[in-house]
Amino acid sequence: MSAYQKEYQLAQTAPEEFWKQQANKIAWFKFPQTILSQDEQGIDRWFADGELNTAYLALDHHVEQGRGDQTALIYDSPVTGQKARYTYRVLRDQVAKTAGMLASLGVSKGDRVVIYMPMIPEAAMAMLACARLGAIHSVVFGGFAPNELAVRIEDAEPKVIMTASCGVEINKVLPYKPLVDKAIMDSRWKPDHVVVHQRKQCLADLNQERDKDWSALLRTATPHDCVPVLATDPLYILYTSGTTGKPKGVVRDNGGHAVAMNYSMSTIYDVEPGDVYWAASDVGWVVGHSYIVYAPLIYGCTTIMYEGKPVRTPDPGAFWRVCQEYGVKALFSAPTAFRAIKKEDPEGEHLKQYPMPSLKTIFMAGERLDPPTLEWVQSKTGRPVVDHWWQTETGWAIAGNPIGLENFAIKPGSATKPIPGYLVEVLNEVGEPQKASEQGYIAIKRPLPPGCLPTVWRNHDRFESGYLSQFPGYYVSGDGGYIDEDGYLFVMGRIDDVINVAGHRLSTGEMEEVVGGHEAVAECAVIGIHDDLKGQLPLGLVVLKDGYVSEDGVIENELLQKVRQEIGAVACFKRALIVDRLPKTRSGKILRRVIRQIADGEQYVVPSTIDDPSSLQEIERVLE
Ligand code: COA
Ligand code: AMP
């Protein structure tokens, strides 16, 4: 039996034994006696009576073990021209003081802190400082508009918001403080304090009693110790798009998360403590939580916070420059980033300047890895490319090529094999397993392994109804696909209203709510259509109320602006078309799938349930 088969089988047949072995690899304050149990809501919980502190694992423990002088975090910011390095000791001390600063503002175990920050070291310090106190952080991606921030503030009810005076994108400085002020104004929940890290690119006005200057507070802060928490206490809430307008607060616990993060670094990424590991993502996304901050630090690697893009900062050699400069061993980003590089440097001329001797493997996730991108990256870099499939909900990969255990031959288009701990099955409409290569709902048999969400923040019903109730005994991923004769998993895309734009997860349902909120709109459909660079882009089809006419595209433009203002630029909602009617079934359901097929130029079958077949001709006409 191969190492992979052994681990997979043990995790399947004796999960408690398997995960106890893995739990033994991290430094608990109190090792759990109970490995797997169920909580009062019948949800599987890992290590329920174990006690630990995630910031201790990520920092203090390494200093105690002699890793204090190793670089823990590298900051590289081509958009500001800044670079910095923090050793484990320095980072621990900074985090301890940041925790002290939060404690002085009244934050303690179980309190929530919203973090709305760009890709600067203080964002990681803020997250780790919360973890140190046992407080629960909720990071909100900087590309989201005030309305999105307000929704999250209202749901998480934070005592404090931590932010920076601005974000810096290519050739533009984006002031954050006015966005935070607006979000708080629009939210029914008001935090006690807003702590602002002032950046020299743009200083924020701290004009209210509640506003605090980060560095002034930090100067006088007393370092705070790590507060022991239960394994099942939440470490963070991360909001993600679902099928409705309201994002879901995915809850991550401390114990299962730490064990899973540690396990994934050797099994999936095949790195050693001391290696340089770089996830080119953003702390606002789950990839940033797991693989910029927590996993590399828990495992003793050097992590990189890169404030830049794959292209135009300053050129498409940016990723390769970072890999060369810091000796990156494992690089992880979304396929869209590599498509952007390929578009601007198809022959890989920039790549030739950087031999990158340390770079061993390139990992991709966030959206389906299309075979042409896989082929291009492999041939140009000469490095193996590993596609792996995961979600905000799971926090780490469900399927991938577990090269730390066994290096499977890859099949383009497949995320390879399920990772030990995940029992992946493909089910039909009524929950029966599909035969090999038959498409269906990708589901994971319960119990989910450590690290996966135990609930949705303050909305357990949503967890049950959104993930568990469709097929009893399973977690439904929301993705469709199949497993072939060799056990390879092919993830073909979402079966709900979630789309992936440049590796960013967005809800078309939410965009429809925003578009539908315009006074001229009678009804609308937003669908995700194929885009060569970003994977998918949203497209809106809109029916106007009687009496409204859009002259020179005025209404269309207003709709684009509305989505930009209410969701954010990151939604990339750049196309809205006005139609007389939307194609629907006789029962009134909009035929989104058919619209998408028409937009993508695919063959489609006119559904027998269609109400008015001529409505499809109109869609064909406007999309021509
Ligand atoms: N703060 C504020 N605004 C942001 C932002 C942030 N953190 N991130 C993106 N935006 C804005 C951009 O400035 C842009 O605004 P614009 O419409 O005014 O130009 C808009 O949101 C869209 O951004 P993006 O989708 O990133 O487009 P881009 O053209 O700037 O870059 C890529 C395209 C492919 C290079 C970029 O999306 C990328 O690097 N993607 C990788 C994604 C990733 O890391 N995903 C995480 C999962 S691994
Ligand atoms: P997020 O929660 O933002 O990480 O997005 C999760 C979704 O992204 C998944 O449900 C998939 O639809 C998609 N996704 C992530 N990784 C992959 C992958 N390797 N292959 C195909 N789809 C992916």
XYZ file of C-alpha atoms and ligand atoms in Angstrom, residues 238-241 250 285-287 332 335 364-370 386-395 398-399 413-415 475 477-480 489-496 498-500 503-506 536, ligand 2:
76
model
C -15.001 34.767 7.304
C -17.959 35.909 5.254
C -18.449 34.320 1.886
C -20.981 34.588 -0.890
C -18.156 30.764 7.984
C -9.900 35.547 1.284
C -9.665 32.122 2.836
C -6.430 31.412 0.952
C 0.339 29.277 -4.610
C -5.187 30.394 -12.306
C -3.349 26.704 -7.928
C -6.874 26.987 -6.544
C -9.810 29.337 -6.327
C -11.344 28.342 -9.651
C -11.032 25.526 -12.159
C -7.527 25.245 -13.587
C -8.106 25.246 -17.322
C -0.715 21.148 -8.616
C -4.385 21.987 -8.922
C -6.273 21.631 -5.665
C -9.909 22.198 -4.877
C -11.240 23.814 -1.743
C -13.633 26.368 -0.352
C -13.917 29.008 2.332
C -16.058 26.518 4.195
C -13.396 23.806 4.394
C -10.401 26.099 4.958
C -10.589 18.732 -0.213
C -8.820 17.270 -3.222
C -8.787 19.387 -15.709
C -8.764 17.217 -12.586
C -7.999 18.257 -9.009
C -22.008 17.996 3.360
C -20.179 21.423 -1.603
C -22.221 23.454 -4.102
C -19.918 22.239 -6.882
C -20.771 19.718 -9.568
C -12.004 14.123 -9.174
C -13.086 16.617 -11.825
C -14.736 19.763 -10.428
C -16.780 21.294 -13.242
C -18.269 24.370 -11.576
C -20.911 25.634 -9.198
C -24.424 24.358 -9.340
C -25.801 27.375 -7.524
C -22.118 31.555 -7.004
C -19.620 32.709 -9.642
C -15.866 33.061 -9.616
C -10.597 33.849 -8.259
C -13.005 35.956 -6.192
C -16.209 34.294 -5.063
C -19.303 36.386 -5.724
C -16.054 34.366 -15.357
P -13.837 30.202 -2.166
O -14.794 29.863 -1.096
O -13.744 31.644 -2.467
O -12.487 29.566 -1.941
O -14.412 29.556 -3.511
C -14.696 28.193 -3.528
C -15.179 27.795 -4.874
O -14.169 28.068 -5.853
C -15.423 26.309 -4.984
O -16.692 25.929 -4.497
C -15.268 26.081 -6.464
O -16.429 26.440 -7.162
C -14.159 27.029 -6.840
N -12.849 26.360 -6.796
C -11.874 26.518 -5.896
N -10.799 25.777 -6.216
C -11.107 25.106 -7.352
C -10.418 24.155 -8.179
N -9.177 23.782 -7.922
N -11.082 23.655 -9.247
C -12.339 24.042 -9.537
N -13.036 24.945 -8.798
C -12.426 25.472 -7.720
